[in-house]
XYZ file of C-alpha atoms in Angstrom:
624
model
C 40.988 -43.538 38.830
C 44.290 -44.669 40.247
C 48.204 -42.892 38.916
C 49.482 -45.000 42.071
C 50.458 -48.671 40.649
C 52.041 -49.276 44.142
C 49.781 -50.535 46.605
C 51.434 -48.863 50.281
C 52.221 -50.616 53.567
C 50.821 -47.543 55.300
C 49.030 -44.044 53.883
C 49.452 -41.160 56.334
C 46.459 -39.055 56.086
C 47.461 -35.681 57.078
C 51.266 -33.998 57.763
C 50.737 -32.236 61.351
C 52.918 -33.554 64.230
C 51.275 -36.369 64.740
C 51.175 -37.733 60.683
C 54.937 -36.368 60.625
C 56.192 -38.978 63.448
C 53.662 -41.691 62.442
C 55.242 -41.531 58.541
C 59.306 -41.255 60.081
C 58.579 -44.513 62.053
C 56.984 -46.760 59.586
C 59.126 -46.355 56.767
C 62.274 -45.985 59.510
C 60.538 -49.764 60.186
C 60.901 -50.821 56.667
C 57.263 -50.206 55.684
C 56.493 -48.491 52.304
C 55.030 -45.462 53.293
C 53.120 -42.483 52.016
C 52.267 -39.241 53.421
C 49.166 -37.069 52.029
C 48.802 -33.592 53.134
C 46.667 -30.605 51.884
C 49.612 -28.346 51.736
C 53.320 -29.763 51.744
C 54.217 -26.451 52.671
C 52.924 -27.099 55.894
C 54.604 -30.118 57.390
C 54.883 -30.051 61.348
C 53.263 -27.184 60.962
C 53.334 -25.321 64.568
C 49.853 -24.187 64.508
C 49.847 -21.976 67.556
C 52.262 -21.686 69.745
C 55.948 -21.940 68.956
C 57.448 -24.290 71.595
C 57.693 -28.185 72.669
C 58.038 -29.183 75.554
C 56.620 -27.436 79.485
C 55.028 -29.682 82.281
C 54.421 -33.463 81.245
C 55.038 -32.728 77.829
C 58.860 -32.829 77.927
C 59.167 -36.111 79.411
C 56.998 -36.985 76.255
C 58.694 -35.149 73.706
C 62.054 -36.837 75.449
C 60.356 -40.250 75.166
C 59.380 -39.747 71.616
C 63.400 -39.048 71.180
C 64.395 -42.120 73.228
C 62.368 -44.187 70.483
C 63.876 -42.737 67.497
C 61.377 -40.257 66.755
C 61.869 -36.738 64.704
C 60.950 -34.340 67.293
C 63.541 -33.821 69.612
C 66.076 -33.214 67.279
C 64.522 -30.583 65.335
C 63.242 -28.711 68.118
C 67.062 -28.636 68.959
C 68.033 -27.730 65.240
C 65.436 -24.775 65.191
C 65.095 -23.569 68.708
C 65.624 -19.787 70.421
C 65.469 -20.909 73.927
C 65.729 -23.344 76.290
C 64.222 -23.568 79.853
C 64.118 -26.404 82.332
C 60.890 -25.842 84.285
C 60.123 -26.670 88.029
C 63.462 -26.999 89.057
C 63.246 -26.446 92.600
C 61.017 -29.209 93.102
C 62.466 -32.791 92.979
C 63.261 -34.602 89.661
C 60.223 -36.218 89.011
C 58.691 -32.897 88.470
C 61.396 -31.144 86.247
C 59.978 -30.943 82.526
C 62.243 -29.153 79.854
C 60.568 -26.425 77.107
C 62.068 -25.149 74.243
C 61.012 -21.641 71.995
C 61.325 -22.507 68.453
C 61.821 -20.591 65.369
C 58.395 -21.724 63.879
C 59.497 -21.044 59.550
C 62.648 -23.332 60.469
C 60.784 -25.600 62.406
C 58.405 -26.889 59.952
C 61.850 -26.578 57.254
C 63.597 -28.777 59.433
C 61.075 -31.444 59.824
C 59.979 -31.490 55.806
C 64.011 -31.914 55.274
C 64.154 -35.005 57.343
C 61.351 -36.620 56.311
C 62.603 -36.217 52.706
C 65.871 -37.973 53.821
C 63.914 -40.965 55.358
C 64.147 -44.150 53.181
C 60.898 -45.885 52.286
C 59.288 -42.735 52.581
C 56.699 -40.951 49.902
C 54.840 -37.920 49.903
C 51.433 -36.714 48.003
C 49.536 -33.231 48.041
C 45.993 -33.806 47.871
C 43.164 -33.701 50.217
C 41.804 -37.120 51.327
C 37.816 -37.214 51.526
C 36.843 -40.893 51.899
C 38.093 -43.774 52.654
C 37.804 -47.393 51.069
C 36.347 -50.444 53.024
C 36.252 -54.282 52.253
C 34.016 -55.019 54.603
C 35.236 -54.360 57.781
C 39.021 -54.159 56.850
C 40.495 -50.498 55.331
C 42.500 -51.194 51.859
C 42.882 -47.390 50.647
C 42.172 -43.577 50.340
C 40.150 -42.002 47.767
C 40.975 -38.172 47.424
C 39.791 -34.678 45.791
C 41.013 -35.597 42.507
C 39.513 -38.888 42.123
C 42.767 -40.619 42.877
C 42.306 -44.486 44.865
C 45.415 -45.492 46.450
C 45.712 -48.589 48.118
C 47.259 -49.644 51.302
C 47.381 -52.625 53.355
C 46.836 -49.823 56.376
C 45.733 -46.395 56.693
C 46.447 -43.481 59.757
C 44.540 -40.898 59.753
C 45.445 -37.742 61.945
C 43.175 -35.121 60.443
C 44.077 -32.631 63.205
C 41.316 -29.503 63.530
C 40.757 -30.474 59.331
C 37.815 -32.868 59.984
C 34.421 -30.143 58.988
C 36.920 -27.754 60.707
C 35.202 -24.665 61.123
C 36.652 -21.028 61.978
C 35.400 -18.640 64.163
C 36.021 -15.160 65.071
C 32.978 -13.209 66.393
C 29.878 -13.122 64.552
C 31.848 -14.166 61.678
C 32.307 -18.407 60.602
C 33.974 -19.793 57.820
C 35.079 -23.255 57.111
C 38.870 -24.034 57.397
C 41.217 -26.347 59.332
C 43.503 -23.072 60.228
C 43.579 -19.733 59.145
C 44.301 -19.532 55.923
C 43.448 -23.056 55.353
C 40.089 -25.740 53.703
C 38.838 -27.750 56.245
C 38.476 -31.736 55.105
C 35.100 -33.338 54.603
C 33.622 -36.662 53.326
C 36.420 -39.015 56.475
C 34.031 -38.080 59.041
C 30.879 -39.125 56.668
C 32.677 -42.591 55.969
C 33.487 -43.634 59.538
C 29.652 -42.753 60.845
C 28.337 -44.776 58.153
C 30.481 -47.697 59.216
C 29.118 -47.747 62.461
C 31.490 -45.194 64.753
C 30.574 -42.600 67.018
C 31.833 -38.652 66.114
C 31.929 -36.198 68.525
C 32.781 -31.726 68.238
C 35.300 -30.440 69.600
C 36.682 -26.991 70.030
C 40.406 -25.198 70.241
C 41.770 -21.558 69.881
C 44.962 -19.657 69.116
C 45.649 -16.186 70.024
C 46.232 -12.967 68.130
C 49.707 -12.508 65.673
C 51.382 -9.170 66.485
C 54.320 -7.082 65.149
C 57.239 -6.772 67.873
C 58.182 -3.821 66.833
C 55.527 -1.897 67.938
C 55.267 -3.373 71.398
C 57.121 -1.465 74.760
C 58.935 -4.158 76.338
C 60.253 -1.598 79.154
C 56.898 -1.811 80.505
C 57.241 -5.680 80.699
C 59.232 -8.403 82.731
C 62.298 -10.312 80.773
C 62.351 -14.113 80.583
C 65.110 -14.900 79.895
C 66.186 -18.392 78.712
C 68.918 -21.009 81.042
C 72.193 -20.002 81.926
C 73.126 -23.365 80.659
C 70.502 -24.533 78.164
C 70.240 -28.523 77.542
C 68.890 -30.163 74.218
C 66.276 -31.946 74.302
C 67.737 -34.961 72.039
C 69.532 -38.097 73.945
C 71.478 -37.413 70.407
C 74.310 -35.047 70.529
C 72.818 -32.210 69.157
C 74.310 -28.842 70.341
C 72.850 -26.597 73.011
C 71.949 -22.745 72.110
C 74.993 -20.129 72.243
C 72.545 -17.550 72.529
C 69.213 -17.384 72.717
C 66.157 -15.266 72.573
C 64.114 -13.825 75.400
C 60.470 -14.283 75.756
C 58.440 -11.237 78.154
C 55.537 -11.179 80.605
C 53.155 -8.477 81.177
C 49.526 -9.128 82.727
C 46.197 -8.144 81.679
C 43.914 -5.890 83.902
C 40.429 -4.446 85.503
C 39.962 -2.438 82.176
C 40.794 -5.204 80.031
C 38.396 -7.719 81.628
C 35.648 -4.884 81.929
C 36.101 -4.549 77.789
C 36.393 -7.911 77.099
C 33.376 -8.708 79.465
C 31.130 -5.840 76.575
C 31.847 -7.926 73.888
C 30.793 -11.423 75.698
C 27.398 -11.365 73.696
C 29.459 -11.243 70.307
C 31.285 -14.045 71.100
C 30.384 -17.485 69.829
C 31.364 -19.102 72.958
C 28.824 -17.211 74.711
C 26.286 -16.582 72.365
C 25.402 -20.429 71.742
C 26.944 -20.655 68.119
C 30.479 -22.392 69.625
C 28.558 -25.765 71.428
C 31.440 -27.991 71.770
C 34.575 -28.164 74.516
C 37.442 -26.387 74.589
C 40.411 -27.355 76.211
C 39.921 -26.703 80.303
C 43.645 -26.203 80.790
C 44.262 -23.609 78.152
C 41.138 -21.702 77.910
C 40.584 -18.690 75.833
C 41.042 -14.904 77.417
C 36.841 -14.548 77.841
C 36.945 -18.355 79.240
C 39.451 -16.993 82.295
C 37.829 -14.168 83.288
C 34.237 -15.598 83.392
C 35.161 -18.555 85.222
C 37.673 -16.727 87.299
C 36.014 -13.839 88.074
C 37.261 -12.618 91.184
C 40.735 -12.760 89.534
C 42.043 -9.059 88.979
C 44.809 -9.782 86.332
C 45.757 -12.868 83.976
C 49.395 -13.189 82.397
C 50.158 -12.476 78.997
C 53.221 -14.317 77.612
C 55.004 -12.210 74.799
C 56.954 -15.155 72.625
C 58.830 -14.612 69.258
C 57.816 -16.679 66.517
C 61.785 -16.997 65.397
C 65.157 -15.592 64.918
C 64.906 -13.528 62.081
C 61.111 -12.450 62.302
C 59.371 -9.932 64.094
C 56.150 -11.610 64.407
C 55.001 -12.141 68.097
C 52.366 -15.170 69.618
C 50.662 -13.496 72.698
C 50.624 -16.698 74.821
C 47.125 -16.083 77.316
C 45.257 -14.176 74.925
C 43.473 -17.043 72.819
C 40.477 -15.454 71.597
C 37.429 -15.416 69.287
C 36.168 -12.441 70.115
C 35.520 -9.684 66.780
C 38.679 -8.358 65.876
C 37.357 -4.861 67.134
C 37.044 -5.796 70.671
C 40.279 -7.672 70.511
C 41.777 -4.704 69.039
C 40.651 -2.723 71.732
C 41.440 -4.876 74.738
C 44.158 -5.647 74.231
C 45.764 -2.180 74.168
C 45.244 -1.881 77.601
C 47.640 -4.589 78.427
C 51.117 -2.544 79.452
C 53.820 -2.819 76.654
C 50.638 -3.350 74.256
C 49.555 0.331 73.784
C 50.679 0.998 69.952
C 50.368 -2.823 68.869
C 50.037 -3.901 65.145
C 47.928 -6.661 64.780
C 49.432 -9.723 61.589
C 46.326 -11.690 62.341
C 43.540 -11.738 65.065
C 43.248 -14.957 67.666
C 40.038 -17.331 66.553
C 38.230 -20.866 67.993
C 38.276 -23.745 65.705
C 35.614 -26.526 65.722
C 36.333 -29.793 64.659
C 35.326 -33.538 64.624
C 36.690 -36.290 66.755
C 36.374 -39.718 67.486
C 36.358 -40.824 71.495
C 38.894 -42.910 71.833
C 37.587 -45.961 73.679
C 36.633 -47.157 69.779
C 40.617 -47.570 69.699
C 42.752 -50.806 70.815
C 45.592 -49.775 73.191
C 47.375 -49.790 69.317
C 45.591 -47.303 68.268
C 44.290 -49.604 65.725
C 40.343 -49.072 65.466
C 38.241 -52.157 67.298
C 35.245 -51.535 64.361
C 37.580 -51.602 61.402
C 40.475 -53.518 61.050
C 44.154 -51.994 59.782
C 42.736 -48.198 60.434
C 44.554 -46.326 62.951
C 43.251 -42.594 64.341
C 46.360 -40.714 65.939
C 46.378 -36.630 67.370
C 43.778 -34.670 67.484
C 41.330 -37.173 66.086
C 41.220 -38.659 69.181
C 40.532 -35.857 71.218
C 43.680 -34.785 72.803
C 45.305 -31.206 72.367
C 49.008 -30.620 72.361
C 52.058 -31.003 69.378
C 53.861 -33.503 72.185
C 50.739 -35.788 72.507
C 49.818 -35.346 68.976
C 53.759 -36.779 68.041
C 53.355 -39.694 70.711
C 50.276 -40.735 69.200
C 51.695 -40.307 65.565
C 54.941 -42.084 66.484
C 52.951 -45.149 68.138
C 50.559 -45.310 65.627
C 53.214 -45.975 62.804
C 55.227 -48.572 64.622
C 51.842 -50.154 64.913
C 50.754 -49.843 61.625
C 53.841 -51.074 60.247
C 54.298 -54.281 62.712
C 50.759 -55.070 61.492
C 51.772 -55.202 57.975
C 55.220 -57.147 59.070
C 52.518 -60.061 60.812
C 53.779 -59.059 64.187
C 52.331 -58.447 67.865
C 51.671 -54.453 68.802
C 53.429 -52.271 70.511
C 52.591 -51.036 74.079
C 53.656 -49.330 76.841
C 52.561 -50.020 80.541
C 51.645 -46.906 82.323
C 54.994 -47.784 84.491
C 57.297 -47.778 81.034
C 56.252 -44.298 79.717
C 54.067 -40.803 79.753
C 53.331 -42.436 76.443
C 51.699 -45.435 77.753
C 49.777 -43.148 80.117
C 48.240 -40.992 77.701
C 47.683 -44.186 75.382
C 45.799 -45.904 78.352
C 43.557 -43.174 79.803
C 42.077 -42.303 76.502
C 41.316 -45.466 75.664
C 40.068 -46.909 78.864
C 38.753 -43.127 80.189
C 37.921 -41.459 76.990
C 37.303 -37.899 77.179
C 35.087 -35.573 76.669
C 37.261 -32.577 76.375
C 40.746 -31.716 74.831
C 43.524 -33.937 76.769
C 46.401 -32.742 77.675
C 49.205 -34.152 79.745
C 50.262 -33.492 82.911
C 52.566 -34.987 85.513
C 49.930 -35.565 88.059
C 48.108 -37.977 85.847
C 50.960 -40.426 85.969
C 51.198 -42.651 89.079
C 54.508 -43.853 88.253
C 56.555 -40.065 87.728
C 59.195 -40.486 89.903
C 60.090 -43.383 87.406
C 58.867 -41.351 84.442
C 61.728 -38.783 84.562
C 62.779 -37.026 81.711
C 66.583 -37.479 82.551
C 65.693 -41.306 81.984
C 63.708 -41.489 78.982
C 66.453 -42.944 77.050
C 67.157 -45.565 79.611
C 63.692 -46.776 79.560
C 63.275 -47.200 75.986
C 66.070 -47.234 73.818
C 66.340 -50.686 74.216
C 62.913 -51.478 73.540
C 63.076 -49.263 70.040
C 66.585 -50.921 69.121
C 64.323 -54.109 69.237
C 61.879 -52.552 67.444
C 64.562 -51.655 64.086
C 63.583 -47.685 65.150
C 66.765 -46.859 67.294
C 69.962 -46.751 65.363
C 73.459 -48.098 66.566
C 74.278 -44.404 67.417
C 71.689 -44.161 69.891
C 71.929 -47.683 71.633
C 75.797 -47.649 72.279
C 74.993 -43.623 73.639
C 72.373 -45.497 76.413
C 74.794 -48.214 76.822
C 77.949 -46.192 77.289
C 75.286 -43.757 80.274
C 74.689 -47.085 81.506
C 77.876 -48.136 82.386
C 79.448 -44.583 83.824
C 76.656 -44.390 85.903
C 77.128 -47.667 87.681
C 81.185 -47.266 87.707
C 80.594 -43.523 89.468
C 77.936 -44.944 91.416
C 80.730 -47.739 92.691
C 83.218 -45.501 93.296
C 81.304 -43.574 95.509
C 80.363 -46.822 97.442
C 84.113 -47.983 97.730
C 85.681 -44.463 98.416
C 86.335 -43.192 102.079
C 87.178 -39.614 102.776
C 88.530 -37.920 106.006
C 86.888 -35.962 108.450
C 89.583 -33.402 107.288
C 88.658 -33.183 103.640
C 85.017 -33.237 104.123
C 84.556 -31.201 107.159
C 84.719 -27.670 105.785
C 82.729 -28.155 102.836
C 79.996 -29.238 105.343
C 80.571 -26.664 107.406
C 80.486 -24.169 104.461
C 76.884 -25.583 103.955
C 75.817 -25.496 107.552
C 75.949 -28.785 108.175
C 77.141 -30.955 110.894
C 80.700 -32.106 110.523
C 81.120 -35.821 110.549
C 83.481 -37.424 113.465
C 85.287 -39.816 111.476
C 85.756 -41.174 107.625
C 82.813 -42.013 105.911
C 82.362 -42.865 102.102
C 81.100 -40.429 99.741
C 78.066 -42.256 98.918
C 76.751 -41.895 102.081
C 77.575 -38.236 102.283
C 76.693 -37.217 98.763
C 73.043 -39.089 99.729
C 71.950 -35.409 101.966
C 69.742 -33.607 100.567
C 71.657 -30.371 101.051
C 74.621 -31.501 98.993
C 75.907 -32.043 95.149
C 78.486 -33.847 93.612
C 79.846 -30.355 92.340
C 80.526 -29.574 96.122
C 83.036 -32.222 96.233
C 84.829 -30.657 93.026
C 87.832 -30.230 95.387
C 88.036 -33.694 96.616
C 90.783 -35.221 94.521
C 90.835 -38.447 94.650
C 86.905 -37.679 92.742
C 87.991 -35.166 90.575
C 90.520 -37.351 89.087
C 87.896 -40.311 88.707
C 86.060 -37.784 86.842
C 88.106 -36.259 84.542
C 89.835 -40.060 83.636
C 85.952 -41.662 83.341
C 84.850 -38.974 81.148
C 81.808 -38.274 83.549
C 79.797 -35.354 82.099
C 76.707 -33.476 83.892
C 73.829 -35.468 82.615
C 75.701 -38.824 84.577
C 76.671 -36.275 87.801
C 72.740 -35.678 87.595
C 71.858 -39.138 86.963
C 73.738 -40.303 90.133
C 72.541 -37.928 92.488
C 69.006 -38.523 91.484
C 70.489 -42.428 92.029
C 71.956 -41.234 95.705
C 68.746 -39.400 97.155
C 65.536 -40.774 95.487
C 66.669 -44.804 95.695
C 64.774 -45.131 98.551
C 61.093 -43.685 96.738
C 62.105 -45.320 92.984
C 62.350 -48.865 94.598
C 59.165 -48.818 96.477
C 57.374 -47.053 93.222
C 58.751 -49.991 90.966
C 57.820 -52.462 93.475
C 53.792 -51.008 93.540
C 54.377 -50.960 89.461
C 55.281 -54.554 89.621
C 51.633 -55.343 91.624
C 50.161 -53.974 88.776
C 51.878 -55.453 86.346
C 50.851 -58.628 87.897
C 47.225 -57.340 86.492
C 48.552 -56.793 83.282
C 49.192 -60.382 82.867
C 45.584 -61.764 83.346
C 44.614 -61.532 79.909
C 40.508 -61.014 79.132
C 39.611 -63.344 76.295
C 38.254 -61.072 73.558
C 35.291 -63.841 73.335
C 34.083 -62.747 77.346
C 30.610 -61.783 77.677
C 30.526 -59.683 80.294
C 26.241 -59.666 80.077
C 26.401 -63.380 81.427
C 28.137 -62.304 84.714
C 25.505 -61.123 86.818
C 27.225 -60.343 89.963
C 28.957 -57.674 87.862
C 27.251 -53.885 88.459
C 25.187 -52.914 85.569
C 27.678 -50.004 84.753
C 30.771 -51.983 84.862
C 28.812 -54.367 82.362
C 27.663 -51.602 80.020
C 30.966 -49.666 80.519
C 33.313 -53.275 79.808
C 31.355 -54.167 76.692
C 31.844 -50.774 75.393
C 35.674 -50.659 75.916
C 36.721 -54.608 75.473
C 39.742 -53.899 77.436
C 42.318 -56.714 77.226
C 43.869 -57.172 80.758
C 42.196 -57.051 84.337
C 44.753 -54.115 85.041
C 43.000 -52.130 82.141
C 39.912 -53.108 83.057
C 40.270 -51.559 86.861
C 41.142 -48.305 85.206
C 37.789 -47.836 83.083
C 35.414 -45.464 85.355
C 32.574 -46.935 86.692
C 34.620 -50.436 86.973
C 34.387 -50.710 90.636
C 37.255 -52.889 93.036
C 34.531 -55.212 93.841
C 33.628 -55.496 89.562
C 37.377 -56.343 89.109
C 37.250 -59.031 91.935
C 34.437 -60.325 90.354
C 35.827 -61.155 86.807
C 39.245 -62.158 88.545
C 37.380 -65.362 90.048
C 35.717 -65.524 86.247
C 39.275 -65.950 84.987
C 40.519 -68.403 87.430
C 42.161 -66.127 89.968
């Protein structure tokens, strides 16, 4: 049965972060688009916590921005606080997290996909898909309903046979509250791919207003908050604080009774959680000798008095979390809205995926999120966003879209699951970048605005903003280069700062260049005020300078070790090489190669068990 007469460009199969961004960017690329969810109620919903952003996952949610995604802007449109993490390290490292209202949050987002042109929507739960062969051409869902589509993306989320648990107690859902989806994973294992379980957790709802915050520690948000948007969005007048208060002997000692009630430990929970954000009963067995954990007491919005206790994902009973948790401090009289449970789900390892996402066993079917085994709203909406530019340049007869590890977080995420896989939740972090000091969120525009203006998903707006940074950074840089100042104007303010006074004129670049000093102590310098104030120079091109002035020295020699591997990136594998007729290749690297099919020799070098020696091997195969 069919009520749809139009046969799509590209079906989104699900309405979480990462089907939000992957619908906005096809039909922002011209591509008729439509969006099925379960619940349209639920769009972008924020499943458990309610923030973007933190270590890694800034720069991403920044480089989703820079390429005319959704999320930046409505994490500035709904969010209660704003905090620029690891700020006393150097700029590489600084990663900006925002507290969002979660009810407005999800609002937001469902109002601006409704405003997107070339953009449908559907409620109805998808449970198979339809095949030509080995080529997708639709969706066939609860109610009978077969829509066509040149392409399909599916990012299922925790829906795939999600199921819930909380103690002794399992029950099929994708969230609380929620059906889990079956029949997608039965369709893809009969056409040949490989499923895997994986498992996630969210922590207990409470009501604020029967927690004792004297008996906790304030945390507050900036002085001066940013936005997270290249756009001009407006930064937070006031904002919300968050609290910390730490869990305990007692609590461990409780939590450590219930251990044999808990599915995790009692054999019924099999698959992986997420290493870097385990559960409460997770922590303190593998971190035993650790006396106390932090608890992170966030609101869930403005006008709400619900509370997400950040640290405490469980899936303990309810009775033992009930209990435990009233020996935190602050925590004494608490009022439980919901208890914290695990969540099973399927996934698909991601080395069946091109580096477009695009499937290598079915052709036009893209997997993006969760599906894919990562964990995360940021690297959910990366995947999303890259997965609909795909899907739609596939329809439009063009080449995909990629990004080198060197252009984008993105393209680092992209890369490692497809070339690594992974056998637990991802998540992101700066240290799994090689190229960070490049990778700066204060740059993300710079990097790829141009590259989405190309693309049709940047507007005007954004490309003369990146344009117009662009050209006030180079004209402040200059005048820094061409502008002398006297021993006399200079000496007390390095004198003020301890530092060694200088013996004759010198130009400001070369003073502004020590580590120890700012462009804002040189505010009474005139001759640079006035350049200032006539150039229009705001903060965010003070800050891109003086990243400019002191880290020159380490971003030229990183782009210059990018550039090597680019070189890499060039030598193209035919997608014909058998790697089972090169016999000086290890048997691993042969196994391992045939599995993945990467496309360059760069790739290739990044696949474990591909040894230096393997990579030498097939660069004499292709001519090198």
């Amino acid at each position: 049965m069919s009520l749809f007469d139009t046969t799509y460009d590209v079906i989104v199969v699900g309405g979480g972060h990462a089907g939000s961004e992957a619908a906005a960017a096809s039909a922002n690329m011209g591509a008729k688009t439509l969006l099925i969810t379960m619940n349209l109620q639920n769009i972008a919903q924020m499943s458990c916590n309610p923030a973007m952003g933190g270590i890694a996952k800034g720069q991403i949610v920044r480089e989703i921005d820079a390429l005319g995604g959704y999320s930046a802007v409505v994490t500035d449109k709904t969010a209660i606080q704003f905090k620029m993490l690891n700020k006393s390290k150097g700029p590489a490292m600084w990663s900006p997290r925002a507290q969002s209202d979660r009810m407005m949050f999800a609002e937001t987002w469902r109002n601006m996909l409704e405003q997107t042109d070339n953009l449908d929507f559907y409620q109805d739960s998808v449970n198979g898909l339809l095949f030509e062969e080995n080529k997708i051409v639709g969706v066939k869902t609860s109610l009978g309903l077969r829509i066509k589509s040149q392409t399909v993306i599916v990012t299922a989320g925790t829906f795939l046979n999600g199921l819930i648990h909380i103690g002794e107690k399992t029950f099929g859902g994708g969230r609380a509250g929620e059906g889990s989806s079956t029949g997608i994973t039965e369709d893809l294992v009969a056409k040949g791919f490989e499923s895997g379980r994986m498992k996630t957790g969210t922590p207990p709802r409470v009501d604020g207003r029967s927690l004792d915050y004297s008996k906790m520690e304030e945390q507050p948000g900036d002085v001066n908050p940013e936005t997270f948007s290249f756009l001009d969005t407006k930064p937070l007048a006031k904002q919300r604080s968050c609290y910390l208060t730490y869990t305990n002997k007692e609590v461990h000692e409780l939590l450590r009774d219930g251990f044999d009630r808990s599915p995790m430990f009692n054999g019924r929970i099999q698959s992986t959680g997420p290493r870097y954000c385990p559960s409460i009963e997770d922590k303190i067995d593998r971190f035993a000798t650790k006396e106390r954990h932090q608890i992170f007491v966030e609101p869930e919005g403005w006008n709400t008095v619900e509370i997400y206790v950040n640290g405490f994902s469980t899936s303990l009973p309810e009775d033992i979390q009930d209990k435990a948790i009233r020996l935190i401090p602050g925590f004494e009289n608490v009022k439980f809205f919901r208890y914290g449970y695990a969540i099973e789900y399927d996934y698909f390892p991601p080395t069946q995926l091109k580096h477009s996402l695009e499937t290598k066993l079915i052709e036009n079917l893209f997997f993006a999120g969760q599906i894919n085994g990562t964990t995360g709203y940021e690297e959910a909406a990366a995947q999303g966003l890259m997965a609909g530019v795909n899907a739609a340049l596939k329809v439009q007869g063009k080449e995909p879209f990629v990004l080198k590890r060197s252009e984008a977080y993105i393209g680092v995420l992209i890369d490692d699951l497809i070339t690594k896989g992974t056998e637990e939740p991802y998540r992101m972090f700066t240290s799994r970048a090689e190229y960070r000091t490049l990778l700066r969120q204060d740059n993300a525009d710079l990097r790829l605005t141009p590259i989405s203006y190309n693309l049709g998903l940047a507007s005007e707006e954004r490309i003369k903003r990146v344009e117009e940074k662009k050209k006030k950074t180079q004209r402040l840089i200059q005048f820094l280069k061409e502008t002398s100042v006297s021993k006399e104007q200079i000496n007390p303010i390095l004198e003020a700062k301890g530092l060694a006074p200088i013996k004759q004129s010198m130009k400001l670049y070369k003073i502004a260049a020590r580590p120890q000093l700012s462009l804002i102590d040189f505010e009474k310098i005139e001759a640079l005020k006035a350049f200032i104030i006539l150039e229009e120079i705001d903060h965010k091109i003070i800050e891109q300078v003086e990243i400019h002035l002191k880290y020159s020295g380490y971003i030229e020699k990183e782009k210059a070790n990018a550039d090597k591997l680019n070189r890499l990136e060039n030598v193209i594998i035919p997608q014909t090489f058998n790697y089972n007729k090169v016999k000086s290749l290890s048997y691993e690297a042969r196994e391992k190669l045939t599995k993945i099919q990467p496309t360059t020799i760069s790739q290739a070098s990044r696949i474990s068990g591909v040894s230096p020696s393997d990579i030498s091997v097939l660069l004499v195969h292709m001519g090198r």
